[in-house]
PDB file of C-alpha atoms in Angstrom:
ATOM      1  CA  MET A   1      -0.068   0.138   0.088  1.00 49.00           C
ATOM      2  CA  LEU A   2       2.696   2.280   1.038  1.00 47.00           C
ATOM      3  CA  LEU A   3       4.261   1.684  -2.426  1.00 43.00           C
ATOM      4  CA  ASP A   4       1.226   2.205  -4.504  1.00 50.00           C
ATOM      5  CA  LEU A   5       0.635   5.304  -2.358  1.00 47.00           C
ATOM      6  CA  LEU A   6       4.262   6.539  -3.282  1.00 45.00           C
ATOM      7  CA  ARG A   7       4.245   5.948  -7.132  1.00 48.00           C
ATOM      8  CA  ASN A   8       0.768   7.737  -7.313  1.00 48.00           C
ATOM      9  CA  ILE A   9       2.876  10.718  -5.748  1.00 50.00           C
ATOM     10  CA  ILE A  10       5.805  10.344  -8.050  1.00 49.00           C
ATOM     11  CA  PHE A  11       3.707   9.477 -11.124  1.00 53.00           C
ATOM     12  CA  PHE A  12       1.106  12.065 -10.043  1.00 60.00           C
ATOM     13  CA  ARG A  13      -1.620   9.542 -10.737  1.00 61.00           C
ATOM     14  CA  CYS A  14      -3.919  11.708  -8.398  1.00 61.00           C
ATOM     15  CA  LEU A  15      -4.190  14.376 -11.214  1.00 62.00           C
ATOM     16  CA  ASP A  16      -5.892  11.349 -13.561  1.00 59.00           C
ATOM     17  CA  LYS A  17      -9.364  12.481 -11.754  1.00 62.00           C
ATOM     18  CA  ALA A  18      -9.396  15.788 -13.370  1.00 59.00           C
ATOM     19  CA  ALA A  19      -9.981  14.026 -16.733  1.00 59.00           C
ATOM     20  CA  VAL A  20     -12.720  11.612 -15.324  1.00 61.00           C
ATOM     21  CA  VAL A  21     -16.438  12.583 -16.105  1.00 60.00           C
ATOM     22  CA  SER A  22     -18.124  13.056 -12.789  1.00 62.00           C
ATOM     23  CA  ASP A  23     -22.052  12.097 -12.128  1.00 57.00           C
ATOM     24  CA  THR A  24     -22.758  15.788 -12.095  1.00 61.00           C
ATOM     25  CA  GLU A  25     -21.597  16.135 -15.476  1.00 57.00           C
ATOM     26  CA  LEU A  26     -23.442  12.898 -16.598  1.00 58.00           C
ATOM     27  CA  LYS A  27     -26.570  14.403 -15.444  1.00 60.00           C
ATOM     28  CA  THR A  28     -26.349  17.828 -16.877  1.00 62.00           C
ATOM     29  CA  GLY A  29     -24.589  16.726 -20.154  1.00 61.00           C
ATOM     30  CA  ASP A  30     -22.719  20.048 -19.699  1.00 58.00           C
ATOM     31  CA  TYR A  31     -18.853  19.165 -20.149  1.00 57.00           C
ATOM     32  CA  SER A  32     -17.536  22.743 -20.933  1.00 60.00           C
ATOM     33  CA  ASN A  33     -16.257  23.804 -17.385  1.00 60.00           C
ATOM     34  CA  ALA A  34     -12.654  23.395 -17.965  1.00 58.00           C
ATOM     35  CA  TRP A  35     -12.271  23.956 -13.851  1.00 53.00           C
ATOM     36  CA  ARG A  36     -14.349  20.843 -13.504  1.00 59.00           C
ATOM     37  CA  LEU A  37     -13.206  18.679 -16.351  1.00 63.00           C
ATOM     38  CA  CYS A  38     -10.048  18.723 -18.608  1.00 67.00           C
ATOM     39  CA  THR A  39      -8.577  16.670 -21.353  1.00 69.00           C
ATOM     40  CA  VAL A  40      -6.160  13.805 -20.921  1.00 63.00           C
ATOM     41  CA  THR A  41      -3.925  15.730 -22.932  1.00 67.00           C
ATOM     42  CA  GLN A  42      -4.053  18.934 -20.241  1.00 69.00           C
ATOM     43  CA  VAL A  43      -3.329  16.133 -17.460  1.00 67.00           C
ATOM     44  CA  GLU A  44      -0.406  14.604 -18.937  1.00 67.00           C
ATOM     45  CA  GLU A  45       0.930  18.340 -19.940  1.00 70.00           C
ATOM     46  CA  LEU A  46       0.421  19.255 -16.394  1.00 74.00           C
ATOM     47  CA  LYS A  47       2.481  16.458 -15.231  1.00 75.00           C
ATOM     48  CA  ILE A  48       5.246  16.674 -17.549  1.00 73.00           C
ATOM     49  CA  LEU A  49       5.570  20.260 -15.806  1.00 78.00           C
ATOM     50  CA  ILE A  50       5.613  19.200 -12.232  1.00 81.00           C
ATOM     51  CA  ARG A  51       8.027  16.547 -13.074  1.00 81.00           C
ATOM     52  CA  MET A  52      10.368  19.277 -14.827  1.00 82.00           C
ATOM     53  CA  PHE A  53      10.074  21.677 -12.000  1.00 85.00           C
ATOM     54  CA  PRO A  54      12.937  19.902  -9.189  1.00 87.00           C
ATOM     55  CA  ILE A  55      15.411  19.832 -12.486  1.00 89.00           C
ATOM     56  CA  TRP A  56      14.396  23.487 -13.171  1.00 89.00           C
ATOM     57  CA  ALA A  57      14.857  24.550  -9.465  1.00 90.00           C
ATOM     58  CA  THR A  58      18.501  22.903  -9.435  1.00 91.00           C
ATOM     59  CA  GLY A  59      19.590  25.320 -12.189  1.00 91.00           C
ATOM     60  CA  ILE A  60      19.085  28.379  -9.853  1.00 93.00           C
ATOM     61  CA  VAL A  61      22.120  27.334  -7.572  1.00 94.00           C
ATOM     62  CA  PHE A  62      24.422  26.838 -10.338  1.00 94.00           C
ATOM     63  CA  SER A  63      23.354  30.310 -11.680  1.00 93.00           C
ATOM     64  CA  ALA A  64      24.297  31.792  -8.475  1.00 94.00           C
ATOM     65  CA  VAL A  65      27.815  29.982  -8.997  1.00 94.00           C
ATOM     66  CA  TYR A  66      27.819  31.567 -12.214  1.00 93.00           C
ATOM     67  CA  ALA A  67      27.064  34.892 -11.011  1.00 92.00           C
ATOM     68  CA  GLN A  68      30.304  35.073  -8.826  1.00 92.00           C
ATOM     69  CA  MET A  69      32.271  35.474 -12.183  1.00 92.00           C
ATOM     70  CA  SER A  70      30.977  39.360 -12.218  1.00 89.00           C
ATOM     71  CA  THR A  71      31.085  39.726  -8.860  1.00 90.00           C
ATOM     72  CA  MET A  72      33.315  37.888  -5.945  1.00 92.00           C
ATOM     73  CA  PHE A  73      35.834  36.902  -8.604  1.00 93.00           C
ATOM     74  CA  VAL A  74      36.387  40.253  -9.500  1.00 93.00           C
ATOM     75  CA  GLU A  75      36.828  41.505  -6.154  1.00 92.00           C
ATOM     76  CA  GLN A  76      39.248  38.553  -5.393  1.00 93.00           C
ATOM     77  CA  GLY A  77      41.222  39.822  -8.708  1.00 92.00           C
ATOM     78  CA  THR A  78      41.431  43.710  -7.264  1.00 91.00           C
ATOM     79  CA  VAL A  79      43.473  42.284  -4.553  1.00 92.00           C
ATOM     80  CA  MET A  80      46.066  40.121  -6.473  1.00 92.00           C
ATOM     81  CA  ASP A  81      48.938  41.289  -8.532  1.00 90.00           C
ATOM     82  CA  THR A  82      47.435  42.584 -11.736  1.00 89.00           C
ATOM     83  CA  ALA A  83      50.870  44.055 -13.211  1.00 87.00           C
ATOM     84  CA  ILE A  84      52.469  42.654 -16.366  1.00 84.00           C
ATOM     85  CA  GLY A  85      55.718  44.778 -16.882  1.00 79.00           C
ATOM     86  CA  SER A  86      54.249  48.336 -16.754  1.00 81.00           C
ATOM     87  CA  PHE A  87      51.032  47.577 -17.673  1.00 86.00           C
ATOM     88  CA  ARG A  88      47.649  46.596 -15.448  1.00 88.00           C
ATOM     89  CA  ILE A  89      45.255  44.224 -16.454  1.00 87.00           C
ATOM     90  CA  PRO A  90      41.673  45.240 -14.969  1.00 89.00           C
ATOM     91  CA  ALA A  91      40.562  42.442 -12.588  1.00 89.00           C
ATOM     92  CA  ALA A  92      37.315  42.235 -14.780  1.00 89.00           C
ATOM     93  CA  SER A  93      39.013  41.453 -18.051  1.00 90.00           C
ATOM     94  CA  LEU A  94      39.644  38.016 -16.468  1.00 90.00           C
ATOM     95  CA  SER A  95      36.341  37.080 -17.502  1.00 89.00           C
ATOM     96  CA  THR A  96      37.720  36.610 -21.077  1.00 91.00           C
ATOM     97  CA  PHE A  97      39.021  33.389 -19.914  1.00 92.00           C
ATOM     98  CA  ASP A  98      35.582  32.189 -19.418  1.00 91.00           C
ATOM     99  CA  THR A  99      34.654  32.766 -23.221  1.00 91.00           C
ATOM    100  CA  VAL A 100      38.058  31.286 -24.024  1.00 93.00           C
ATOM    101  CA  SER A 101      37.236  28.214 -22.072  1.00 92.00           C
ATOM    102  CA  VAL A 102      33.723  27.934 -23.827  1.00 92.00           C
ATOM    103  CA  ILE A 103      35.287  28.645 -27.308  1.00 92.00           C
ATOM    104  CA  VAL A 104      37.913  25.275 -26.320  1.00 92.00           C
ATOM    105  CA  TRP A 105      35.405  23.110 -24.901  1.00 90.00           C
ATOM    106  CA  VAL A 106      32.786  23.258 -27.679  1.00 89.00           C
ATOM    107  CA  PRO A 107      34.814  21.661 -30.326  1.00 90.00           C
ATOM    108  CA  VAL A 108      36.028  19.218 -27.716  1.00 90.00           C
ATOM    109  CA  TYR A 109      33.019  18.154 -26.460  1.00 87.00           C
ATOM    110  CA  ASP A 110      31.461  17.595 -29.805  1.00 86.00           C
ATOM    111  CA  ARG A 111      34.723  16.180 -31.480  1.00 89.00           C
ATOM    112  CA  ILE A 112      36.255  13.845 -28.767  1.00 89.00           C
ATOM    113  CA  LEU A 113      33.580  13.654 -25.488  1.00 88.00           C
ATOM    114  CA  VAL A 114      30.615  12.806 -27.793  1.00 86.00           C
ATOM    115  CA  PRO A 115      32.086  10.197 -29.361  1.00 88.00           C
ATOM    116  CA  ILE A 116      33.630   8.443 -27.029  1.00 89.00           C
ATOM    117  CA  ALA A 117      30.196   8.324 -24.883  1.00 86.00           C
ATOM    118  CA  ARG A 118      28.638   7.514 -28.018  1.00 86.00           C
ATOM    119  CA  ARG A 119      30.431   4.235 -28.053  1.00 86.00           C
ATOM    120  CA  LEU A 120      30.110   3.923 -24.124  1.00 82.00           C
ATOM    121  CA  THR A 121      26.246   4.627 -23.808  1.00 79.00           C
ATOM    122  CA  GLY A 122      25.348   3.809 -27.452  1.00 77.00           C
ATOM    123  CA  LYS A 123      23.154   6.847 -27.486  1.00 77.00           C
ATOM    124  CA  GLU A 124      23.045   9.259 -30.672  1.00 77.00           C
ATOM    125  CA  ARG A 125      23.948  12.449 -28.448  1.00 74.00           C
ATOM    126  CA  GLY A 126      26.442  10.511 -26.539  1.00 80.00           C
ATOM    127  CA  PHE A 127      25.497  12.127 -23.165  1.00 82.00           C
ATOM    128  CA  SER A 128      21.728  12.402 -22.059  1.00 85.00           C
ATOM    129  CA  GLU A 129      20.570  15.924 -20.980  1.00 85.00           C
ATOM    130  CA  LEU A 130      20.371  15.010 -17.534  1.00 89.00           C
ATOM    131  CA  GLN A 131      23.780  13.473 -17.899  1.00 89.00           C
ATOM    132  CA  ARG A 132      25.376  16.967 -19.416  1.00 90.00           C
ATOM    133  CA  MET A 133      23.736  18.934 -16.653  1.00 92.00           C
ATOM    134  CA  GLY A 134      24.777  16.846 -13.900  1.00 93.00           C
ATOM    135  CA  ILE A 135      28.549  17.018 -15.074  1.00 93.00           C
ATOM    136  CA  GLY A 136      28.066  20.848 -15.400  1.00 93.00           C
ATOM    137  CA  LEU A 137      26.899  20.714 -11.790  1.00 94.00           C
ATOM    138  CA  PHE A 138      29.549  18.546 -10.587  1.00 95.00           C
ATOM    139  CA  LEU A 139      32.147  20.881 -12.199  1.00 95.00           C
ATOM    140  CA  SER A 140      30.477  24.025 -10.550  1.00 94.00           C
ATOM    141  CA  VAL A 141      31.683  22.461  -7.204  1.00 96.00           C
ATOM    142  CA  LEU A 142      35.171  21.869  -8.349  1.00 96.00           C
ATOM    143  CA  CYS A 143      34.726  25.770  -9.771  1.00 95.00           C
ATOM    144  CA  MET A 144      34.031  27.014  -6.133  1.00 96.00           C
ATOM    145  CA  SER A 145      36.782  24.879  -4.414  1.00 96.00           C
ATOM    146  CA  ALA A 146      39.740  26.108  -7.208  1.00 95.00           C
ATOM    147  CA  ALA A 147      38.618  29.785  -6.460  1.00 95.00           C
ATOM    148  CA  ALA A 148      38.566  28.728  -2.349  1.00 96.00           C
ATOM    149  CA  ILE A 149      41.903  27.131  -2.809  1.00 96.00           C
ATOM    150  CA  ILE A 150      43.583  30.193  -4.464  1.00 95.00           C
ATOM    151  CA  GLU A 151      42.004  32.420  -1.664  1.00 95.00           C
ATOM    152  CA  ILE A 152      43.262  30.725   1.147  1.00 95.00           C
ATOM    153  CA  LYS A 153      47.012  30.797  -0.563  1.00 94.00           C
ATOM    154  CA  ARG A 154      46.456  34.760  -1.100  1.00 94.00           C
ATOM    155  CA  LEU A 155      45.310  34.953   2.484  1.00 93.00           C
ATOM    156  CA  GLN A 156      48.450  33.115   3.502  1.00 93.00           C
ATOM    157  CA  LEU A 157      50.700  35.260   1.519  1.00 93.00           C
ATOM    158  CA  ALA A 158      48.807  38.553   3.143  1.00 92.00           C
ATOM    159  CA  ARG A 159      49.851  37.010   6.672  1.00 90.00           C
ATOM    160  CA  ASP A 160      53.313  36.111   5.820  1.00 90.00           C
ATOM    161  CA  LEU A 161      53.894  39.858   4.403  1.00 89.00           C
ATOM    162  CA  GLY A 162      52.247  41.428   7.243  1.00 88.00           C
ATOM    163  CA  LEU A 163      49.544  42.680   5.101  1.00 87.00           C
ATOM    164  CA  VAL A 164      46.725  41.757   7.048  1.00 87.00           C
ATOM    165  CA  ASP A 165      45.434  45.336   7.932  1.00 86.00           C
ATOM    166  CA  GLU A 166      46.364  47.182   4.811  1.00 85.00           C
ATOM    167  CA  ALA A 167      44.092  47.228   2.137  1.00 82.00           C
ATOM    168  CA  VAL A 168      46.515  46.638  -0.779  1.00 88.00           C
ATOM    169  CA  ALA A 169      47.040  44.154  -3.239  1.00 88.00           C
ATOM    170  CA  VAL A 170      48.903  41.022  -2.615  1.00 91.00           C
ATOM    171  CA  PRO A 171      51.716  39.955  -4.766  1.00 91.00           C
ATOM    172  CA  LEU A 172      50.066  36.653  -6.176  1.00 90.00           C
ATOM    173  CA  SER A 173      49.540  37.005  -9.585  1.00 92.00           C
ATOM    174  CA  ILE A 174      45.937  37.365 -11.243  1.00 92.00           C
ATOM    175  CA  PHE A 175      46.562  34.796 -13.669  1.00 92.00           C
ATOM    176  CA  TRP A 176      46.211  32.165 -10.849  1.00 93.00           C
ATOM    177  CA  GLN A 177      42.497  32.864 -11.202  1.00 94.00           C
ATOM    178  CA  ILE A 178      42.441  31.426 -14.876  1.00 93.00           C
ATOM    179  CA  PRO A 179      41.688  27.777 -13.479  1.00 94.00           C
ATOM    180  CA  GLN A 180      38.048  28.861 -12.126  1.00 94.00           C
ATOM    181  CA  TYR A 181      37.301  30.658 -14.835  1.00 94.00           C
ATOM    182  CA  PHE A 182      38.229  27.676 -17.403  1.00 93.00           C
ATOM    183  CA  ILE A 183      36.373  25.176 -14.948  1.00 94.00           C
ATOM    184  CA  LEU A 184      33.465  27.614 -15.052  1.00 94.00           C
ATOM    185  CA  GLY A 185      33.361  27.838 -18.584  1.00 93.00           C
ATOM    186  CA  ALA A 186      33.218  23.778 -19.123  1.00 93.00           C
ATOM    187  CA  ALA A 187      30.590  23.788 -16.362  1.00 93.00           C
ATOM    188  CA  GLU A 188      28.703  26.728 -18.778  1.00 91.00           C
ATOM    189  CA  ILE A 189      28.838  24.435 -21.765  1.00 90.00           C
ATOM    190  CA  PHE A 190      27.102  21.255 -20.017  1.00 91.00           C
ATOM    191  CA  THR A 191      24.870  22.896 -17.825  1.00 91.00           C
ATOM    192  CA  PHE A 192      23.167  25.511 -19.768  1.00 87.00           C
ATOM    193  CA  ILE A 193      23.115  24.048 -23.181  1.00 85.00           C
ATOM    194  CA  GLY A 194      22.000  21.237 -21.411  1.00 86.00           C
ATOM    195  CA  GLN A 195      19.203  22.747 -20.044  1.00 87.00           C
ATOM    196  CA  LEU A 196      17.939  24.431 -23.206  1.00 85.00           C
ATOM    197  CA  GLU A 197      17.849  20.716 -24.791  1.00 84.00           C
ATOM    198  CA  PHE A 198      16.418  19.417 -21.955  1.00 86.00           C
ATOM    199  CA  PHE A 199      13.415  21.999 -21.897  1.00 84.00           C
ATOM    200  CA  TYR A 200      13.103  21.792 -25.479  1.00 81.00           C
ATOM    201  CA  ASP A 201      12.780  18.185 -25.538  1.00 80.00           C
ATOM    202  CA  GLN A 202      10.862  17.417 -22.772  1.00 79.00           C
ATOM    203  CA  SER A 203       8.327  20.196 -22.759  1.00 77.00           C
ATOM    204  CA  PRO A 204       4.786  19.490 -23.831  1.00 77.00           C
ATOM    205  CA  ASP A 205       4.550  20.283 -28.040  1.00 74.00           C
ATOM    206  CA  ALA A 206       2.555  23.385 -27.495  1.00 73.00           C
ATOM    207  CA  MET A 207       4.864  24.850 -24.644  1.00 75.00           C
ATOM    208  CA  ARG A 208       8.227  24.162 -25.977  1.00 76.00           C
ATOM    209  CA  SER A 209       9.075  28.135 -26.352  1.00 78.00           C
ATOM    210  CA  LEU A 210       7.811  28.922 -22.602  1.00 78.00           C
ATOM    211  CA  CYS A 211       9.600  26.210 -21.353  1.00 77.00           C
ATOM    212  CA  SER A 212      12.963  27.242 -23.118  1.00 77.00           C
ATOM    213  CA  ALA A 213      12.543  30.596 -21.608  1.00 80.00           C
ATOM    214  CA  LEU A 214      12.179  28.824 -18.479  1.00 80.00           C
ATOM    215  CA  SER A 215      15.697  27.650 -18.454  1.00 78.00           C
ATOM    216  CA  LEU A 216      16.672  31.369 -18.875  1.00 81.00           C
ATOM    217  CA  MET A 217      14.660  32.405 -15.962  1.00 87.00           C
ATOM    218  CA  THR A 218      17.366  30.477 -13.777  1.00 89.00           C
ATOM    219  CA  THR A 219      20.169  32.890 -14.581  1.00 88.00           C
ATOM    220  CA  ALA A 220      17.842  35.839 -13.225  1.00 90.00           C
ATOM    221  CA  LEU A 221      16.985  33.824 -10.057  1.00 92.00           C
ATOM    222  CA  GLY A 222      20.339  32.712  -9.700  1.00 93.00           C
ATOM    223  CA  ASN A 223      21.445  36.206  -9.298  1.00 92.00           C
ATOM    224  CA  TYR A 224      19.040  37.416  -6.814  1.00 94.00           C
ATOM    225  CA  LEU A 225      20.232  33.929  -4.838  1.00 94.00           C
ATOM    226  CA  SER A 226      23.410  35.033  -5.018  1.00 94.00           C
ATOM    227  CA  SER A 227      22.810  38.631  -3.481  1.00 94.00           C
ATOM    228  CA  PHE A 228      20.765  36.907  -1.026  1.00 95.00           C
ATOM    229  CA  ILE A 229      23.408  34.837   0.060  1.00 95.00           C
ATOM    230  CA  LEU A 230      25.826  37.448   0.465  1.00 93.00           C
ATOM    231  CA  THR A 231      23.528  39.352   2.331  1.00 94.00           C
ATOM    232  CA  VAL A 232      22.755  36.831   4.946  1.00 94.00           C
ATOM    233  CA  VAL A 233      26.437  36.069   5.168  1.00 94.00           C
ATOM    234  CA  THR A 234      27.348  39.562   5.745  1.00 92.00           C
ATOM    235  CA  SER A 235      24.727  39.912   8.309  1.00 92.00           C
ATOM    236  CA  ILE A 236      25.718  37.192  10.324  1.00 92.00           C
ATOM    237  CA  THR A 237      29.355  37.327  10.249  1.00 91.00           C
ATOM    238  CA  THR A 238      29.607  40.867  10.959  1.00 90.00           C
ATOM    239  CA  GLN A 239      27.490  40.661  14.183  1.00 89.00           C
ATOM    240  CA  GLY A 240      29.171  41.462  17.471  1.00 83.00           C
ATOM    241  CA  GLY A 241      31.710  44.179  15.431  1.00 82.00           C
ATOM    242  CA  LYS A 242      33.344  41.755  13.700  1.00 86.00           C
ATOM    243  CA  PRO A 243      34.745  42.312  10.265  1.00 86.00           C
ATOM    244  CA  GLY A 244      32.851  39.480   8.467  1.00 89.00           C
ATOM    245  CA  TRP A 245      34.034  37.374   5.560  1.00 92.00           C
ATOM    246  CA  ILE A 246      33.783  39.816   3.104  1.00 91.00           C
ATOM    247  CA  PRO A 247      35.190  43.390   4.539  1.00 91.00           C
ATOM    248  CA  ASN A 248      36.143  46.315   2.511  1.00 89.00           C
ATOM    249  CA  ASN A 249      39.806  45.165   2.960  1.00 89.00           C
ATOM    250  CA  LEU A 250      39.843  41.519   1.887  1.00 90.00           C
ATOM    251  CA  ASN A 251      42.826  40.984   3.309  1.00 90.00           C
ATOM    252  CA  GLY A 252      41.650  40.766   6.819  1.00 89.00           C
ATOM    253  CA  GLY A 253      38.520  38.851   5.903  1.00 89.00           C
ATOM    254  CA  HIS A 254      37.641  35.048   4.869  1.00 91.00           C
ATOM    255  CA  LEU A 255      36.809  35.347   1.390  1.00 93.00           C
ATOM    256  CA  ASP A 256      37.711  31.810   1.092  1.00 93.00           C
ATOM    257  CA  TYR A 257      34.749  30.733   3.725  1.00 94.00           C
ATOM    258  CA  PHE A 258      32.388  32.334   1.365  1.00 95.00           C
ATOM    259  CA  PHE A 259      33.552  30.265  -1.723  1.00 96.00           C
ATOM    260  CA  TRP A 260      33.647  26.851   0.406  1.00 96.00           C
ATOM    261  CA  LEU A 261      29.845  27.902   1.305  1.00 96.00           C
ATOM    262  CA  LEU A 262      29.136  28.046  -2.230  1.00 96.00           C
ATOM    263  CA  ALA A 263      31.107  24.931  -3.112  1.00 96.00           C
ATOM    264  CA  ALA A 264      29.165  22.830  -0.165  1.00 96.00           C
ATOM    265  CA  LEU A 265      25.713  24.440  -1.199  1.00 95.00           C
ATOM    266  CA  SER A 266      26.629  23.384  -4.832  1.00 95.00           C
ATOM    267  CA  PHE A 267      27.357  19.898  -3.599  1.00 96.00           C
ATOM    268  CA  CYS A 268      24.099  19.639  -1.868  1.00 96.00           C
ATOM    269  CA  ASN A 269      22.156  20.516  -5.119  1.00 95.00           C
ATOM    270  CA  LEU A 270      23.950  18.108  -7.147  1.00 95.00           C
ATOM    271  CA  VAL A 271      23.127  15.316  -4.795  1.00 95.00           C
ATOM    272  CA  ILE A 272      19.565  16.452  -5.061  1.00 93.00           C
ATOM    273  CA  TYR A 273      19.538  17.032  -8.679  1.00 93.00           C
ATOM    274  CA  ILE A 274      20.983  13.571  -8.732  1.00 92.00           C
ATOM    275  CA  PHE A 275      18.031  12.036  -7.037  1.00 90.00           C
ATOM    276  CA  CYS A 276      15.319  14.209  -9.077  1.00 88.00           C
ATOM    277  CA  ALA A 277      17.289  12.938 -12.402  1.00 88.00           C
ATOM    278  CA  LYS A 278      17.168   9.652 -10.893  1.00 86.00           C
ATOM    279  CA  MET A 279      13.325   9.525 -10.302  1.00 82.00           C
ATOM    280  CA  TYR A 280      12.503  11.683 -13.581  1.00 78.00           C
ATOM    281  CA  LYS A 281      10.174  10.115 -16.175  1.00 73.00           C
ATOM    282  CA  SER A 282      11.048  11.099 -19.519  1.00 70.00           C
ATOM    283  CA  LYS A 283       8.664  12.284 -21.942  1.00 60.00           C
ATOM    284  CA  LYS A 284       7.822   9.903 -24.746  1.00 57.00           C
ATOM    285  CA  ALA A 285       8.516  11.348 -28.282  1.00 49.00           C
ATOM    286  CA  SER A 286       5.916  12.942 -29.890  1.00 50.00           C
TER     287      SER A 286
END
């Protein structure tokens, strides 16, 4: 009985009642009220949307990680050595390496990874959309971990040189940030493109444009989530007059803790995603 109840919840069989003609409608012969009687197609389309929702929600945390490229990564870069001879590199310009990563990873994915995966899985695309997004979410954990490790190294150097109380750049080359940008670019290839394919293939036929737009909505919500996390972290860590994790002088803060927090959230998000992907029932081909 418990197993049957679980199956009904997972596959939303309780919604089938919306397409069942009631005794009242049989007596009156009025089947025009869409709030009381739906077509089987409408019920199945609603089931598809509900099943897609947990997969869509996990993309919000990834977008929050992706938002760090234009926020905390830049803040980290401003307190690193940006000089190349007499020329200084703007910290925000390192996002170029994210673009370079995308340019590199697209042909690597199409020409190398897909053929290998095709032989292993027997699937035409090599990876399913869910597998592709899962790889991207795993890479987001590595990206935040790489950023945290670089920040640990930077803070250690600041302590060794006695720069903790000075809001100055630490003599650690900004190019040490390249790995985190490069990993984030790879994660972008797997997750964002996988999302677009997933929502287009799995959405109801009449709602493909809307569902494709939902994948882009995760970017906006991810930015809001990033701002919310930053606000909460700042509020909690500055209690009692403490400088907090992210003070104006990053040499006296712990930006690495913030990156580790995002890495932990990304890992939890990955675990939830794997569970939801395992439970997901793919839409049959139209």
